[in-house]
Amino acid sequence: MIVVFGSTTDIGQRVSRRLLDDSLAVRLVSRRPPTSSDPRASYAIGDLAAPAKAAQLKAIVADAEMVISCAHARYTARLLNVLPRRPVRLVLVGSAWRYSRIAEPRAELVRTAEAEFIASERPGVMLHPTMIYGGFQENNLQRLIGLLRKTSLLPLPGGGSNLVQPIHVGDVADAIVAAARRDWSAPTVIPLAGPQAMPWREMAHLCARAMGRRLTIIPVPLGPAIAGLEVLRRLRLPVPLDPNVLRRFQEDVDISTDAMRGELGINPRPFADGVADLIAACGG
């Protein structure tokens, strides 16, 4: 039995369909009853965010041979605590925030989750994707595309010179399925990333080009912008943007895809292809 947590997320749904198409026994776990069901799957209600329901979670995974979690990495310890003592293969989804040098709570949560997974000595893999785009849940490029529909002027912190490495949601789902097909002898960590790093501004231009629009980038000095947001936060005034989001524009994301390609056999699609599909799905 393969138990999938976070089964109603975009990635969870993609992974679940692939497993069911392979005629595997799959139990889909969600916090609320699903609005629609697949007769090939079994279903369970379970909430990793509810510590009081540990007994319910233990029952859900009691017969599991593999557990796939598309839920947030913060729930890793809780998931590890409800697993049966016997070996159960794990496929966990983290985040490339794990590699950030910014003092950011989200990054620390993922690093802690990774450390807990490794300390458990459970066989499996934790996958750390970079910026995910595509699908119905991401809001990274959806916001950018929405803005480009309204204006050709784009203010970018630091001029968008920092490197990003976006990966399509379909490639992330493919990587999870590939990981589920492998036998892991020990806890393993693999980053997931797009085929190559590019400046943020290049990513924006590729989006505009795919939409048939012109784009003019207006550089915004990072230092004063971060300082202004911090002043608002100290004064307990509404902050339109988390200062750490701007701080992320101070660091480059340039992650090797060797492990993803070699261990999982996943060759991520070029960004230009993926964003063309995204814009087509959004109505052009």
PDB file of C-alpha atoms in Angstrom, residues 99-256:
ATOM      1  CA  TYR A  99      19.871  26.132   0.755  1.00  0.00           C
ATOM      2  CA  SER A 100      19.130  29.802   1.445  1.00  0.00           C
ATOM      3  CA  ARG A 101      21.606  31.797   3.506  1.00  0.00           C
ATOM      4  CA  ILE A 102      18.918  34.241   4.626  1.00  0.00           C
ATOM      5  CA  ALA A 103      17.815  34.111   8.258  1.00  0.00           C
ATOM      6  CA  GLU A 104      14.338  32.999   7.266  1.00  0.00           C
ATOM      7  CA  PRO A 105      11.923  30.850   9.341  1.00  0.00           C
ATOM      8  CA  ARG A 106      10.757  28.943   6.260  1.00  0.00           C
ATOM      9  CA  ALA A 107      14.308  27.916   5.450  1.00  0.00           C
ATOM     10  CA  GLU A 108      14.937  26.809   9.025  1.00  0.00           C
ATOM     11  CA  LEU A 109      11.783  24.674   9.042  1.00  0.00           C
ATOM     12  CA  VAL A 110      12.988  22.777   5.973  1.00  0.00           C
ATOM     13  CA  ARG A 111      16.524  22.343   7.338  1.00  0.00           C
ATOM     14  CA  THR A 112      15.078  20.985  10.571  1.00  0.00           C
ATOM     15  CA  ALA A 113      12.840  18.598   8.638  1.00  0.00           C
ATOM     16  CA  GLU A 114      15.790  17.323   6.628  1.00  0.00           C
ATOM     17  CA  ALA A 115      17.835  16.758   9.795  1.00  0.00           C
ATOM     18  CA  GLU A 116      14.936  14.840  11.394  1.00  0.00           C
ATOM     19  CA  PHE A 117      14.559  12.671   8.307  1.00  0.00           C
ATOM     20  CA  ILE A 118      18.274  11.836   8.190  1.00  0.00           C
ATOM     21  CA  ALA A 119      18.378  11.126  11.930  1.00  0.00           C
ATOM     22  CA  SER A 120      15.453   8.687  11.553  1.00  0.00           C
ATOM     23  CA  GLU A 121      17.603   6.445   9.303  1.00  0.00           C
ATOM     24  CA  ARG A 122      14.421   5.613   7.391  1.00  0.00           C
ATOM     25  CA  PRO A 123      15.000   4.505   3.775  1.00  0.00           C
ATOM     26  CA  GLY A 124      13.791   7.110   1.339  1.00  0.00           C
ATOM     27  CA  VAL A 125      14.443  10.497  -0.159  1.00  0.00           C
ATOM     28  CA  MET A 126      13.646  14.135   0.548  1.00  0.00           C
ATOM     29  CA  LEU A 127      13.315  16.248  -2.589  1.00  0.00           C
ATOM     30  CA  HIS A 128      14.014  19.994  -2.456  1.00  0.00           C
ATOM     31  CA  PRO A 129      12.463  21.793  -5.461  1.00  0.00           C
ATOM     32  CA  THR A 130      13.389  25.333  -6.428  1.00  0.00           C
ATOM     33  CA  MET A 131      10.711  27.856  -7.452  1.00  0.00           C
ATOM     34  CA  ILE A 132       7.792  25.781  -8.763  1.00  0.00           C
ATOM     35  CA  TYR A 133       5.700  27.186 -11.597  1.00  0.00           C
ATOM     36  CA  GLY A 134       2.703  25.896 -13.526  1.00  0.00           C
ATOM     37  CA  GLY A 135      -0.418  24.169 -12.253  1.00  0.00           C
ATOM     38  CA  PHE A 136      -3.318  25.663 -10.342  1.00  0.00           C
ATOM     39  CA  GLN A 137      -1.692  26.367  -6.974  1.00  0.00           C
ATOM     40  CA  GLU A 138       1.578  28.187  -7.615  1.00  0.00           C
ATOM     41  CA  ASN A 139       1.555  31.959  -7.245  1.00  0.00           C
ATOM     42  CA  ASN A 140       5.103  32.803  -8.340  1.00  0.00           C
ATOM     43  CA  LEU A 141       4.676  33.273 -12.069  1.00  0.00           C
ATOM     44  CA  GLN A 142       0.887  33.610 -11.860  1.00  0.00           C
ATOM     45  CA  ARG A 143       1.388  36.989 -10.144  1.00  0.00           C
ATOM     46  CA  LEU A 144       3.976  38.054 -12.697  1.00  0.00           C
ATOM     47  CA  ILE A 145       1.756  37.059 -15.623  1.00  0.00           C
ATOM     48  CA  GLY A 146      -1.198  38.871 -14.048  1.00  0.00           C
ATOM     49  CA  LEU A 147       0.906  42.020 -13.717  1.00  0.00           C
ATOM     50  CA  LEU A 148       2.199  41.785 -17.296  1.00  0.00           C
ATOM     51  CA  ARG A 149      -1.408  41.697 -18.523  1.00  0.00           C
ATOM     52  CA  LYS A 150      -1.934  45.123 -16.951  1.00  0.00           C
ATOM     53  CA  THR A 151       1.312  46.939 -17.645  1.00  0.00           C
ATOM     54  CA  SER A 152       4.557  46.769 -19.569  1.00  0.00           C
ATOM     55  CA  LEU A 153       6.466  48.363 -16.679  1.00  0.00           C
ATOM     56  CA  LEU A 154       7.911  45.991 -14.088  1.00  0.00           C
ATOM     57  CA  PRO A 155       9.699  47.270 -10.976  1.00  0.00           C
ATOM     58  CA  LEU A 156      12.338  44.686 -10.007  1.00  0.00           C
ATOM     59  CA  PRO A 157      14.444  44.690  -6.841  1.00  0.00           C
ATOM     60  CA  GLY A 158      18.084  45.071  -7.802  1.00  0.00           C
ATOM     61  CA  GLY A 159      17.040  45.086 -11.435  1.00  0.00           C
ATOM     62  CA  GLY A 160      16.409  41.349 -11.268  1.00  0.00           C
ATOM     63  CA  SER A 161      20.088  40.482 -11.623  1.00  0.00           C
ATOM     64  CA  ASN A 162      19.922  37.578  -9.159  1.00  0.00           C
ATOM     65  CA  LEU A 163      19.768  34.045 -10.529  1.00  0.00           C
ATOM     66  CA  VAL A 164      16.639  31.873 -10.314  1.00  0.00           C
ATOM     67  CA  GLN A 165      16.106  28.309 -11.493  1.00  0.00           C
ATOM     68  CA  PRO A 166      12.363  27.643 -11.812  1.00  0.00           C
ATOM     69  CA  ILE A 167      11.097  24.086 -12.253  1.00  0.00           C
ATOM     70  CA  HIS A 168       7.776  23.089 -13.778  1.00  0.00           C
ATOM     71  CA  VAL A 169       5.248  21.441 -11.459  1.00  0.00           C
ATOM     72  CA  GLY A 170       5.014  18.512 -13.880  1.00  0.00           C
ATOM     73  CA  ASP A 171       8.729  17.835 -13.531  1.00  0.00           C
ATOM     74  CA  VAL A 172       8.418  17.880  -9.738  1.00  0.00           C
ATOM     75  CA  ALA A 173       5.578  15.342  -9.913  1.00  0.00           C
ATOM     76  CA  ASP A 174       7.616  13.179 -12.310  1.00  0.00           C
ATOM     77  CA  ALA A 175      10.533  13.265  -9.875  1.00  0.00           C
ATOM     78  CA  ILE A 176       8.330  12.133  -6.976  1.00  0.00           C
ATOM     79  CA  VAL A 177       6.965   9.223  -9.005  1.00  0.00           C
ATOM     80  CA  ALA A 178      10.483   8.263 -10.112  1.00  0.00           C
ATOM     81  CA  ALA A 179      11.630   8.370  -6.488  1.00  0.00           C
ATOM     82  CA  ALA A 180       8.714   6.153  -5.479  1.00  0.00           C
ATOM     83  CA  ARG A 181       9.858   3.536  -7.978  1.00  0.00           C
ATOM     84  CA  ARG A 182      13.334   3.293  -6.494  1.00  0.00           C
ATOM     85  CA  ASP A 183      14.549   1.265  -3.538  1.00  0.00           C
ATOM     86  CA  TRP A 184      16.373   3.512  -1.085  1.00  0.00           C
ATOM     87  CA  SER A 185      18.663   1.916   1.471  1.00  0.00           C
ATOM     88  CA  ALA A 186      19.132   5.057   3.591  1.00  0.00           C
ATOM     89  CA  PRO A 187      17.868   8.638   3.921  1.00  0.00           C
ATOM     90  CA  THR A 188      18.844  10.548   0.795  1.00  0.00           C
ATOM     91  CA  VAL A 189      18.475  14.211  -0.170  1.00  0.00           C
ATOM     92  CA  ILE A 190      18.146  15.400  -3.788  1.00  0.00           C
ATOM     93  CA  PRO A 191      17.530  18.972  -5.000  1.00  0.00           C
ATOM     94  CA  LEU A 192      15.148  19.521  -7.923  1.00  0.00           C
ATOM     95  CA  ALA A 193      15.701  22.450 -10.277  1.00  0.00           C
ATOM     96  CA  GLY A 194      15.109  23.725 -13.766  1.00  0.00           C
ATOM     97  CA  PRO A 195      17.644  22.965 -16.490  1.00  0.00           C
ATOM     98  CA  GLN A 196      19.649  26.151 -15.950  1.00  0.00           C
ATOM     99  CA  ALA A 197      19.866  29.227 -13.766  1.00  0.00           C
ATOM    100  CA  MET A 198      18.906  32.572 -15.299  1.00  0.00           C
ATOM    101  CA  PRO A 199      18.639  36.171 -14.056  1.00  0.00           C
ATOM    102  CA  TRP A 200      15.201  37.068 -12.696  1.00  0.00           C
ATOM    103  CA  ARG A 201      14.900  39.742 -15.375  1.00  0.00           C
ATOM    104  CA  GLU A 202      15.489  37.141 -18.119  1.00  0.00           C
ATOM    105  CA  MET A 203      12.723  34.993 -16.655  1.00  0.00           C
ATOM    106  CA  ALA A 204      10.406  38.017 -16.746  1.00  0.00           C
ATOM    107  CA  HIS A 205      11.328  38.802 -20.366  1.00  0.00           C
ATOM    108  CA  LEU A 206      10.672  35.182 -21.391  1.00  0.00           C
ATOM    109  CA  CYS A 207       7.218  35.401 -19.803  1.00  0.00           C
ATOM    110  CA  ALA A 208       6.461  38.646 -21.609  1.00  0.00           C
ATOM    111  CA  ARG A 209       7.703  37.236 -24.905  1.00  0.00           C
ATOM    112  CA  ALA A 210       5.494  34.164 -24.533  1.00  0.00           C
ATOM    113  CA  MET A 211       2.548  36.529 -24.013  1.00  0.00           C
ATOM    114  CA  GLY A 212       3.484  38.603 -27.062  1.00  0.00           C
ATOM    115  CA  ARG A 213       4.080  41.657 -24.884  1.00  0.00           C
ATOM    116  CA  ARG A 214       6.841  44.194 -24.465  1.00  0.00           C
ATOM    117  CA  LEU A 215       8.481  44.670 -21.090  1.00  0.00           C
ATOM    118  CA  THR A 216      10.429  47.506 -19.528  1.00  0.00           C
ATOM    119  CA  ILE A 217      12.173  46.740 -16.243  1.00  0.00           C
ATOM    120  CA  ILE A 218      12.529  49.482 -13.656  1.00  0.00           C
ATOM    121  CA  PRO A 219      15.368  48.663 -11.208  1.00  0.00           C
ATOM    122  CA  VAL A 220      14.450  49.218  -7.554  1.00  0.00           C
ATOM    123  CA  PRO A 221      17.356  49.673  -5.099  1.00  0.00           C
ATOM    124  CA  LEU A 222      17.250  46.737  -2.708  1.00  0.00           C
ATOM    125  CA  GLY A 223      18.786  48.325   0.388  1.00  0.00           C
ATOM    126  CA  PRO A 224      16.341  51.215   0.827  1.00  0.00           C
ATOM    127  CA  ALA A 225      13.353  48.993  -0.023  1.00  0.00           C
ATOM    128  CA  ILE A 226      14.282  46.416   2.636  1.00  0.00           C
ATOM    129  CA  ALA A 227      15.005  49.138   5.186  1.00  0.00           C
ATOM    130  CA  GLY A 228      11.627  50.785   4.517  1.00  0.00           C
ATOM    131  CA  LEU A 229       9.760  47.509   5.002  1.00  0.00           C
ATOM    132  CA  GLU A 230      11.607  46.845   8.250  1.00  0.00           C
ATOM    133  CA  VAL A 231      10.655  50.308   9.549  1.00  0.00           C
ATOM    134  CA  LEU A 232       7.002  49.607   8.800  1.00  0.00           C
ATOM    135  CA  ARG A 233       7.223  46.274  10.589  1.00  0.00           C
ATOM    136  CA  ARG A 234       8.873  47.781  13.677  1.00  0.00           C
ATOM    137  CA  LEU A 235       6.154  50.431  13.788  1.00  0.00           C
ATOM    138  CA  ARG A 236       3.579  47.625  13.510  1.00  0.00           C
ATOM    139  CA  LEU A 237       2.132  49.169  10.397  1.00  0.00           C
ATOM    140  CA  PRO A 238       0.815  47.138   7.437  1.00  0.00           C
ATOM    141  CA  VAL A 239       3.724  45.654   5.475  1.00  0.00           C
ATOM    142  CA  PRO A 240       2.903  45.073   1.798  1.00  0.00           C
ATOM    143  CA  LEU A 241       5.743  42.577   1.359  1.00  0.00           C
ATOM    144  CA  ASP A 242       7.854  40.387   3.617  1.00  0.00           C
ATOM    145  CA  PRO A 243      11.366  41.927   3.736  1.00  0.00           C
ATOM    146  CA  ASN A 244      12.810  38.412   3.400  1.00  0.00           C
ATOM    147  CA  VAL A 245      11.211  38.146  -0.038  1.00  0.00           C
ATOM    148  CA  LEU A 246      13.335  41.092  -1.126  1.00  0.00           C
ATOM    149  CA  ARG A 247      16.386  39.672   0.622  1.00  0.00           C
ATOM    150  CA  ARG A 248      16.018  36.608  -1.576  1.00  0.00           C
ATOM    151  CA  PHE A 249      16.816  38.925  -4.489  1.00  0.00           C
ATOM    152  CA  GLN A 250      20.273  39.298  -2.951  1.00  0.00           C
ATOM    153  CA  GLU A 251      21.213  35.657  -3.461  1.00  0.00           C
ATOM    154  CA  ASP A 252      21.532  33.414  -6.484  1.00  0.00           C
ATOM    155  CA  VAL A 253      19.871  30.043  -6.953  1.00  0.00           C
ATOM    156  CA  ASP A 254      22.168  27.904  -9.081  1.00  0.00           C
ATOM    157  CA  ILE A 255      21.718  24.248  -8.160  1.00  0.00           C
ATOM    158  CA  SER A 256      23.204  21.229  -9.891  1.00  0.00           C
TER     159      SER A 256
END
